[in-house]
PDB file of C-alpha atoms in Angstrom:
ATOM      1  CA  UNK A   1      17.194  39.456  13.030  1.00 37.00           C
ATOM      2  CA  UNK A   2      17.281  36.016  12.422  1.00 41.00           C
ATOM      3  CA  UNK A   3      13.085  35.024  10.813  1.00 53.00           C
ATOM      4  CA  UNK A   4      11.437  32.510  12.902  1.00 70.00           C
ATOM      5  CA  UNK A   5      11.150  29.498  11.256  1.00 85.00           C
ATOM      6  CA  UNK A   6       7.766  28.036  10.024  1.00 92.00           C
ATOM      7  CA  UNK A   7       7.240  24.354  11.952  1.00 96.00           C
ATOM      8  CA  UNK A   8       4.524  22.667   9.945  1.00 97.00           C
ATOM      9  CA  UNK A   9       2.457  19.725  11.398  1.00 98.00           C
ATOM     10  CA  UNK A  10       2.580  16.044   9.531  1.00 98.00           C
ATOM     11  CA  UNK A  11      -0.782  14.189   9.250  1.00 98.00           C
ATOM     12  CA  UNK A  12      -0.979  11.335   7.169  1.00 98.00           C
ATOM     13  CA  UNK A  13      -4.432  10.274   6.322  1.00 97.00           C
ATOM     14  CA  UNK A  14      -5.704   6.596   4.845  1.00 97.00           C
ATOM     15  CA  UNK A  15      -7.872   7.135   1.831  1.00 94.00           C
ATOM     16  CA  UNK A  16      -9.115   4.431  -0.852  1.00 91.00           C
ATOM     17  CA  UNK A  17      -8.137   5.547  -4.066  1.00 82.00           C
ATOM     18  CA  UNK A  18     -11.173   6.610  -6.996  1.00 78.00           C
ATOM     19  CA  UNK A  19      -9.521   3.979  -9.221  1.00 74.00           C
ATOM     20  CA  UNK A  20      -8.260   1.184  -7.747  1.00 68.00           C
ATOM     21  CA  UNK A  21      -6.207  -0.638 -10.713  1.00 67.00           C
ATOM     22  CA  UNK A  22      -2.981  -0.162  -9.891  1.00 69.00           C
ATOM     23  CA  UNK A  23      -3.470  -0.692  -6.226  1.00 82.00           C
ATOM     24  CA  UNK A  24      -6.936  -1.402  -4.294  1.00 90.00           C
ATOM     25  CA  UNK A  25      -4.828  -1.001  -0.923  1.00 94.00           C
ATOM     26  CA  UNK A  26      -5.564   2.499   1.044  1.00 95.00           C
ATOM     27  CA  UNK A  27      -2.796   5.429  -0.016  1.00 95.00           C
ATOM     28  CA  UNK A  28      -1.185   6.564   3.071  1.00 96.00           C
ATOM     29  CA  UNK A  29      -1.394  10.800   2.028  1.00 95.00           C
ATOM     30  CA  UNK A  30       0.230  13.206   3.873  1.00 96.00           C
ATOM     31  CA  UNK A  31      -1.477  16.253   4.525  1.00 97.00           C
ATOM     32  CA  UNK A  32       0.524  19.514   5.501  1.00 96.00           C
ATOM     33  CA  UNK A  33      -0.925  21.346   8.508  1.00 97.00           C
ATOM     34  CA  UNK A  34      -4.239  19.755   7.895  1.00 96.00           C
ATOM     35  CA  UNK A  35      -3.847  20.518   3.391  1.00 95.00           C
ATOM     36  CA  UNK A  36      -3.281  18.128   0.497  1.00 94.00           C
ATOM     37  CA  UNK A  37      -0.862  20.569  -0.944  1.00 88.00           C
ATOM     38  CA  UNK A  38       0.318  17.896  -2.894  1.00 88.00           C
ATOM     39  CA  UNK A  39      -2.754  17.519  -4.834  1.00 88.00           C
ATOM     40  CA  UNK A  40      -1.951  21.341  -6.232  1.00 87.00           C
ATOM     41  CA  UNK A  41       1.706  20.256  -7.272  1.00 89.00           C
ATOM     42  CA  UNK A  42       0.243  16.377  -8.794  1.00 87.00           C
ATOM     43  CA  UNK A  43      -2.996  16.248  -9.100  1.00 85.00           C
ATOM     44  CA  UNK A  44      -2.923  12.760 -10.792  1.00 84.00           C
ATOM     45  CA  UNK A  45      -0.777  11.407  -7.690  1.00 88.00           C
ATOM     46  CA  UNK A  46      -1.333   8.581  -6.060  1.00 91.00           C
ATOM     47  CA  UNK A  47       0.673   7.932  -2.603  1.00 94.00           C
ATOM     48  CA  UNK A  48       2.336   5.270  -1.266  1.00 92.00           C
ATOM     49  CA  UNK A  49      -0.362   1.898  -0.456  1.00 93.00           C
ATOM     50  CA  UNK A  50      -0.810   0.964   3.296  1.00 95.00           C
ATOM     51  CA  UNK A  51       1.029  -1.976   2.649  1.00 93.00           C
ATOM     52  CA  UNK A  52       4.238  -0.065   2.282  1.00 94.00           C
ATOM     53  CA  UNK A  53       3.753   0.637   6.032  1.00 95.00           C
ATOM     54  CA  UNK A  54       3.564  -2.769   7.686  1.00 91.00           C
ATOM     55  CA  UNK A  55       6.911  -3.412   8.350  1.00 90.00           C
ATOM     56  CA  UNK A  56       9.108  -2.380  10.891  1.00 94.00           C
ATOM     57  CA  UNK A  57       9.881   1.697  11.266  1.00 95.00           C
ATOM     58  CA  UNK A  58      12.765   1.750   9.747  1.00 95.00           C
ATOM     59  CA  UNK A  59      11.678   0.601   6.507  1.00 95.00           C
ATOM     60  CA  UNK A  60       8.452   3.126   6.339  1.00 97.00           C
ATOM     61  CA  UNK A  61       7.944   5.237   3.069  1.00 96.00           C
ATOM     62  CA  UNK A  62       8.673   8.581   4.967  1.00 97.00           C
ATOM     63  CA  UNK A  63      11.216   7.391   7.424  1.00 97.00           C
ATOM     64  CA  UNK A  64      13.415  10.415   8.073  1.00 97.00           C
ATOM     65  CA  UNK A  65      17.474  10.072   9.585  1.00 96.00           C
ATOM     66  CA  UNK A  66      20.291  12.263   9.481  1.00 96.00           C
ATOM     67  CA  UNK A  67      21.434  10.354   5.808  1.00 96.00           C
ATOM     68  CA  UNK A  68      19.384  12.404   3.023  1.00 97.00           C
ATOM     69  CA  UNK A  69      16.919  10.332   1.112  1.00 96.00           C
ATOM     70  CA  UNK A  70      15.104  10.598  -2.088  1.00 97.00           C
ATOM     71  CA  UNK A  71      11.346   9.616  -1.514  1.00 96.00           C
ATOM     72  CA  UNK A  72       8.686   9.232  -4.041  1.00 94.00           C
ATOM     73  CA  UNK A  73       5.757  11.039  -2.789  1.00 94.00           C
ATOM     74  CA  UNK A  74       3.096  10.286  -4.977  1.00 91.00           C
ATOM     75  CA  UNK A  75       3.038   8.571  -8.565  1.00 87.00           C
ATOM     76  CA  UNK A  76       0.049   8.285 -11.239  1.00 79.00           C
ATOM     77  CA  UNK A  77      -2.331   5.281 -11.740  1.00 75.00           C
ATOM     78  CA  UNK A  78       0.736   3.866 -14.558  1.00 74.00           C
ATOM     79  CA  UNK A  79       3.833   4.330 -13.794  1.00 68.00           C
ATOM     80  CA  UNK A  80       5.903   7.093 -12.267  1.00 66.00           C
ATOM     81  CA  UNK A  81       7.720   7.230 -16.429  1.00 66.00           C
ATOM     82  CA  UNK A  82       5.094   6.810 -17.847  1.00 73.00           C
ATOM     83  CA  UNK A  83       3.193  10.265 -16.831  1.00 76.00           C
ATOM     84  CA  UNK A  84       6.064  11.285 -13.672  1.00 79.00           C
ATOM     85  CA  UNK A  85       6.016  11.619 -10.092  1.00 88.00           C
ATOM     86  CA  UNK A  86       6.431  14.143  -7.043  1.00 93.00           C
ATOM     87  CA  UNK A  87       9.743  13.578  -5.139  1.00 94.00           C
ATOM     88  CA  UNK A  88      11.396  14.677  -2.316  1.00 96.00           C
ATOM     89  CA  UNK A  89      14.874  14.840  -0.476  1.00 97.00           C
ATOM     90  CA  UNK A  90      13.737  14.163   3.756  1.00 97.00           C
ATOM     91  CA  UNK A  91      16.254  14.261   6.379  1.00 97.00           C
ATOM     92  CA  UNK A  92      16.439  14.815  10.275  1.00 97.00           C
ATOM     93  CA  UNK A  93      18.258  17.750  11.916  1.00 96.00           C
ATOM     94  CA  UNK A  94      18.555  17.247  14.756  1.00 95.00           C
ATOM     95  CA  UNK A  95      15.078  18.182  16.454  1.00 96.00           C
ATOM     96  CA  UNK A  96      13.914  18.608  12.756  1.00 97.00           C
ATOM     97  CA  UNK A  97      12.480  16.682   9.851  1.00 98.00           C
ATOM     98  CA  UNK A  98      13.149  18.459   6.731  1.00 98.00           C
ATOM     99  CA  UNK A  99      11.358  18.047   3.300  1.00 97.00           C
ATOM    100  CA  UNK A 100      13.312  19.658   0.224  1.00 96.00           C
ATOM    101  CA  UNK A 101      14.674  19.602  -2.962  1.00 95.00           C
ATOM    102  CA  UNK A 102      11.038  18.585  -4.348  1.00 95.00           C
ATOM    103  CA  UNK A 103      10.870  16.803  -8.061  1.00 93.00           C
ATOM    104  CA  UNK A 104       8.073  17.008 -10.323  1.00 91.00           C
ATOM    105  CA  UNK A 105       7.896  14.791 -13.046  1.00 88.00           C
ATOM    106  CA  UNK A 106       5.244  15.404 -14.533  1.00 83.00           C
ATOM    107  CA  UNK A 107       4.367  17.546 -17.306  1.00 78.00           C
ATOM    108  CA  UNK A 108       3.299  20.579 -13.987  1.00 77.00           C
ATOM    109  CA  UNK A 109       6.449  22.156 -12.835  1.00 77.00           C
ATOM    110  CA  UNK A 110       4.954  23.077  -9.648  1.00 81.00           C
ATOM    111  CA  UNK A 111       7.113  21.844  -6.807  1.00 85.00           C
ATOM    112  CA  UNK A 112       6.499  23.315  -2.783  1.00 92.00           C
ATOM    113  CA  UNK A 113       8.904  25.209  -1.018  1.00 93.00           C
ATOM    114  CA  UNK A 114      11.076  23.599   2.309  1.00 96.00           C
ATOM    115  CA  UNK A 115       8.713  22.096   4.668  1.00 97.00           C
ATOM    116  CA  UNK A 116      10.517  21.450   8.354  1.00 98.00           C
ATOM    117  CA  UNK A 117       8.506  19.285  10.693  1.00 98.00           C
ATOM    118  CA  UNK A 118       8.764  18.385  14.591  1.00 98.00           C
ATOM    119  CA  UNK A 119      11.092  15.294  14.625  1.00 98.00           C
ATOM    120  CA  UNK A 120       8.738  14.015  17.627  1.00 98.00           C
ATOM    121  CA  UNK A 121       5.515  14.922  16.268  1.00 98.00           C
ATOM    122  CA  UNK A 122       6.906  13.181  13.327  1.00 98.00           C
ATOM    123  CA  UNK A 123       7.728  10.253  14.754  1.00 98.00           C
ATOM    124  CA  UNK A 124       4.617  10.214  16.074  1.00 98.00           C
ATOM    125  CA  UNK A 125       3.153  10.568  13.396  1.00 98.00           C
ATOM    126  CA  UNK A 126       4.104   7.989  11.623  1.00 98.00           C
ATOM    127  CA  UNK A 127       3.968   5.260  14.174  1.00 98.00           C
ATOM    128  CA  UNK A 128       0.546   6.341  14.676  1.00 98.00           C
ATOM    129  CA  UNK A 129       0.059   5.549  10.697  1.00 97.00           C
ATOM    130  CA  UNK A 130       0.990   2.352  10.980  1.00 97.00           C
ATOM    131  CA  UNK A 131      -0.884   1.402  13.948  1.00 96.00           C
ATOM    132  CA  UNK A 132      -4.324   2.800  12.131  1.00 97.00           C
ATOM    133  CA  UNK A 133      -7.014   0.462  11.658  1.00 96.00           C
ATOM    134  CA  UNK A 134     -10.084   2.476  12.063  1.00 95.00           C
ATOM    135  CA  UNK A 135     -10.478   3.215   7.727  1.00 95.00           C
ATOM    136  CA  UNK A 136     -10.361  -0.620   6.927  1.00 95.00           C
ATOM    137  CA  UNK A 137     -13.653  -1.876   5.597  1.00 94.00           C
ATOM    138  CA  UNK A 138     -14.679  -5.414   6.360  1.00 95.00           C
ATOM    139  CA  UNK A 139     -12.908  -6.418   2.966  1.00 95.00           C
ATOM    140  CA  UNK A 140      -9.618  -5.343   3.668  1.00 96.00           C
ATOM    141  CA  UNK A 141      -9.300  -6.586   7.498  1.00 97.00           C
ATOM    142  CA  UNK A 142     -10.194 -10.080   5.850  1.00 97.00           C
ATOM    143  CA  UNK A 143      -7.228  -9.216   3.275  1.00 97.00           C
ATOM    144  CA  UNK A 144      -4.739  -8.387   5.728  1.00 97.00           C
ATOM    145  CA  UNK A 145      -5.167 -10.559   7.926  1.00 97.00           C
ATOM    146  CA  UNK A 146      -5.048 -13.604   5.439  1.00 98.00           C
ATOM    147  CA  UNK A 147      -2.017 -12.279   3.720  1.00 97.00           C
ATOM    148  CA  UNK A 148      -0.570 -12.243   7.959  1.00 95.00           C
ATOM    149  CA  UNK A 149      -1.446 -15.662   7.787  1.00 97.00           C
ATOM    150  CA  UNK A 150      -0.319 -16.639   4.090  1.00 97.00           C
ATOM    151  CA  UNK A 151       2.877 -14.885   4.573  1.00 95.00           C
ATOM    152  CA  UNK A 152       3.973 -16.493   8.017  1.00 92.00           C
ATOM    153  CA  UNK A 153       2.936 -20.005   6.566  1.00 95.00           C
ATOM    154  CA  UNK A 154       5.960 -20.817   4.474  1.00 95.00           C
ATOM    155  CA  UNK A 155       3.566 -22.599   3.072  1.00 96.00           C
ATOM    156  CA  UNK A 156       3.923 -20.854  -1.113  1.00 96.00           C
ATOM    157  CA  UNK A 157       7.446 -21.561  -0.486  1.00 94.00           C
ATOM    158  CA  UNK A 158       6.819 -25.659   0.124  1.00 95.00           C
ATOM    159  CA  UNK A 159       5.518 -26.088  -3.238  1.00 94.00           C
ATOM    160  CA  UNK A 160       8.606 -23.879  -4.759  1.00 92.00           C
ATOM    161  CA  UNK A 161       6.194 -21.312  -5.358  1.00 94.00           C
ATOM    162  CA  UNK A 162       6.774 -17.489  -4.204  1.00 94.00           C
ATOM    163  CA  UNK A 163       2.894 -15.775  -2.709  1.00 96.00           C
ATOM    164  CA  UNK A 164       3.303 -12.178  -5.482  1.00 94.00           C
ATOM    165  CA  UNK A 165       0.303 -10.373  -3.807  1.00 94.00           C
ATOM    166  CA  UNK A 166      -2.789  -9.782  -1.458  1.00 96.00           C
ATOM    167  CA  UNK A 167      -5.599  -7.823  -2.613  1.00 94.00           C
ATOM    168  CA  UNK A 168      -8.806  -6.608  -1.445  1.00 95.00           C
ATOM    169  CA  UNK A 169     -11.474  -6.786  -4.343  1.00 93.00           C
ATOM    170  CA  UNK A 170     -13.986  -4.017  -3.920  1.00 86.00           C
ATOM    171  CA  UNK A 171     -17.449  -3.520  -5.077  1.00 76.00           C
ATOM    172  CA  UNK A 172     -17.513  -0.940  -7.949  1.00 68.00           C
ATOM    173  CA  UNK A 173     -19.468   1.590  -7.746  1.00 60.00           C
ATOM    174  CA  UNK A 174     -21.950   2.004 -10.651  1.00 59.00           C
ATOM    175  CA  UNK A 175     -20.562  -1.138 -12.125  1.00 58.00           C
ATOM    176  CA  UNK A 176     -23.819  -3.883 -12.713  1.00 56.00           C
ATOM    177  CA  UNK A 177     -23.396  -6.913 -10.709  1.00 60.00           C
ATOM    178  CA  UNK A 178     -23.160  -9.484 -13.282  1.00 58.00           C
ATOM    179  CA  UNK A 179     -20.473  -7.613 -15.028  1.00 55.00           C
ATOM    180  CA  UNK A 180     -17.944  -7.518 -12.158  1.00 63.00           C
ATOM    181  CA  UNK A 181     -16.178 -10.208  -9.508  1.00 70.00           C
ATOM    182  CA  UNK A 182     -18.074  -9.944  -5.992  1.00 83.00           C
ATOM    183  CA  UNK A 183     -16.466  -8.116  -2.873  1.00 89.00           C
ATOM    184  CA  UNK A 184     -13.430 -10.651  -1.908  1.00 95.00           C
ATOM    185  CA  UNK A 185      -9.859 -11.208  -1.849  1.00 97.00           C
ATOM    186  CA  UNK A 186      -7.330 -12.095  -4.587  1.00 96.00           C
ATOM    187  CA  UNK A 187      -3.898 -14.171  -3.838  1.00 97.00           C
ATOM    188  CA  UNK A 188      -1.876 -14.259  -6.452  1.00 97.00           C
ATOM    189  CA  UNK A 189       1.723 -16.472  -6.643  1.00 96.00           C
ATOM    190  CA  UNK A 190       4.145 -17.499  -8.864  1.00 95.00           C
ATOM    191  CA  UNK A 191       5.301 -20.804  -9.286  1.00 93.00           C
ATOM    192  CA  UNK A 192       8.901 -20.788 -11.389  1.00 79.00           C
ATOM    193  CA  UNK A 193      10.342 -22.643 -13.792  1.00 67.00           C
ATOM    194  CA  UNK A 194      13.553 -23.947 -14.669  1.00 66.00           C
ATOM    195  CA  UNK A 195      16.166 -21.441 -15.419  1.00 71.00           C
ATOM    196  CA  UNK A 196      15.222 -19.749 -18.992  1.00 69.00           C
ATOM    197  CA  UNK A 197      11.347 -20.562 -18.426  1.00 72.00           C
ATOM    198  CA  UNK A 198       8.325 -18.693 -17.543  1.00 81.00           C
ATOM    199  CA  UNK A 199       6.687 -19.011 -14.218  1.00 87.00           C
ATOM    200  CA  UNK A 200       3.359 -19.563 -13.874  1.00 92.00           C
ATOM    201  CA  UNK A 201       0.894 -17.415 -12.709  1.00 96.00           C
ATOM    202  CA  UNK A 202      -1.736 -18.790  -9.952  1.00 97.00           C
ATOM    203  CA  UNK A 203      -4.208 -16.783  -8.855  1.00 97.00           C
ATOM    204  CA  UNK A 204      -7.199 -17.629  -5.846  1.00 97.00           C
ATOM    205  CA  UNK A 205     -10.285 -15.174  -6.584  1.00 96.00           C
ATOM    206  CA  UNK A 206     -11.714 -15.900  -2.388  1.00 97.00           C
ATOM    207  CA  UNK A 207     -15.568 -14.438  -1.759  1.00 95.00           C
ATOM    208  CA  UNK A 208     -16.658 -12.586   1.558  1.00 94.00           C
ATOM    209  CA  UNK A 209     -19.985 -11.956   3.084  1.00 91.00           C
ATOM    210  CA  UNK A 210     -21.371  -9.859   5.889  1.00 87.00           C
ATOM    211  CA  UNK A 211     -22.579 -12.828   8.245  1.00 89.00           C
ATOM    212  CA  UNK A 212     -19.322 -13.896   9.678  1.00 93.00           C
ATOM    213  CA  UNK A 213     -16.699 -12.316  11.844  1.00 96.00           C
ATOM    214  CA  UNK A 214     -13.877 -10.165   9.513  1.00 96.00           C
ATOM    215  CA  UNK A 215     -11.438 -13.099  11.844  1.00 97.00           C
ATOM    216  CA  UNK A 216     -13.435 -16.485  11.519  1.00 97.00           C
ATOM    217  CA  UNK A 217     -13.282 -16.248   7.307  1.00 97.00           C
ATOM    218  CA  UNK A 218      -9.961 -14.925   7.532  1.00 97.00           C
ATOM    219  CA  UNK A 219      -9.290 -17.980   9.150  1.00 97.00           C
ATOM    220  CA  UNK A 220     -10.990 -20.436   6.874  1.00 97.00           C
ATOM    221  CA  UNK A 221      -9.909 -18.527   3.479  1.00 98.00           C
ATOM    222  CA  UNK A 222      -6.707 -19.310   5.075  1.00 98.00           C
ATOM    223  CA  UNK A 223      -6.971 -23.281   5.674  1.00 97.00           C
ATOM    224  CA  UNK A 224      -8.993 -23.454   2.388  1.00 96.00           C
ATOM    225  CA  UNK A 225      -5.535 -22.559   0.605  1.00 98.00           C
ATOM    226  CA  UNK A 226      -2.853 -24.202   3.289  1.00 97.00           C
ATOM    227  CA  UNK A 227      -4.925 -27.522   2.922  1.00 97.00           C
ATOM    228  CA  UNK A 228      -3.595 -29.008  -0.756  1.00 96.00           C
ATOM    229  CA  UNK A 229      -0.775 -28.423  -2.926  1.00 97.00           C
ATOM    230  CA  UNK A 230      -2.147 -24.425  -4.395  1.00 97.00           C
ATOM    231  CA  UNK A 231      -0.785 -25.442  -7.706  1.00 95.00           C
ATOM    232  CA  UNK A 232      -3.709 -27.922  -7.899  1.00 95.00           C
ATOM    233  CA  UNK A 233      -6.472 -25.860  -6.533  1.00 96.00           C
ATOM    234  CA  UNK A 234      -5.707 -21.969  -7.738  1.00 97.00           C
ATOM    235  CA  UNK A 235      -6.486 -21.101 -11.174  1.00 96.00           C
ATOM    236  CA  UNK A 236      -3.699 -21.262 -13.736  1.00 95.00           C
ATOM    237  CA  UNK A 237      -3.784 -17.403 -15.101  1.00 92.00           C
ATOM    238  CA  UNK A 238      -0.442 -17.554 -17.206  1.00 87.00           C
ATOM    239  CA  UNK A 239       1.976 -19.855 -18.038  1.00 84.00           C
TER     240      UNK A 239
END
C-alpha cells in the first residue's frame, strides 16, 4: 500500500525585521502550512529581502525548475560565513515542487523533513508575493519608487558612478530623536578610480514627510539628484 503524499501550502509573508542593520527592506519569509517552521531550526535567521523579488520571475529566490538548485533560505544579520545559514535544495517534479537536502550551517543542527508543494499553488504564491505592496509603509514606497527612477535613468553611469543601494531609513523605536536620523531614504553610490585605486563612496540622506503623496516625494527627491553631478551634491563618505 502506497503512503499518501502530504502536499503543503506555501505562503510568503513580508516582515520588517526587528534588527534592520543588515538590510532595512522587509524580508520575504516562507511559511509552510501557515507555520514559520524555519524559526525553529534557525531562530536567528532572516529571509532574503524583497529587493531580491523585483526582477523577472526567473530571478526570484524560490523559483523552482527541473534543475535542482541549492538556495539559502535564512541567514543571520551578520553573515552566513560568520554564524551559519539555512539552505535547501528545491526542484520541480511534474506537478510538484520539492524542498529537500536541507543544510544548517549554524550551531543548531536541526533541519526539516522533505516538503512537497502543488506546483500551481507554489508558482501563484511566488507571483503574488513579488507583486505585493500591501506591507509597505510610506518610507518603503518612496524608496522603491525612487530606486526605480534612478536605476532606469542611467544618471550615475553618466558621471562614471555606480548606484550601490537605495534603502528606507526607519525611525528606531526607543531611541531619542536627537540620537537618530529622521525617517527617510538613503541613496548610496560609488565613483570608480583608476585601476588599483580605491573607489570613493557617496551618500544622500533624504527625508520623507507625511504631508505629501509618496509619488510626489519620490519625484521631488529624484529631481534633486538628477539636477547636477551627484559627486557635487552628495556627501562624500569614504575615498
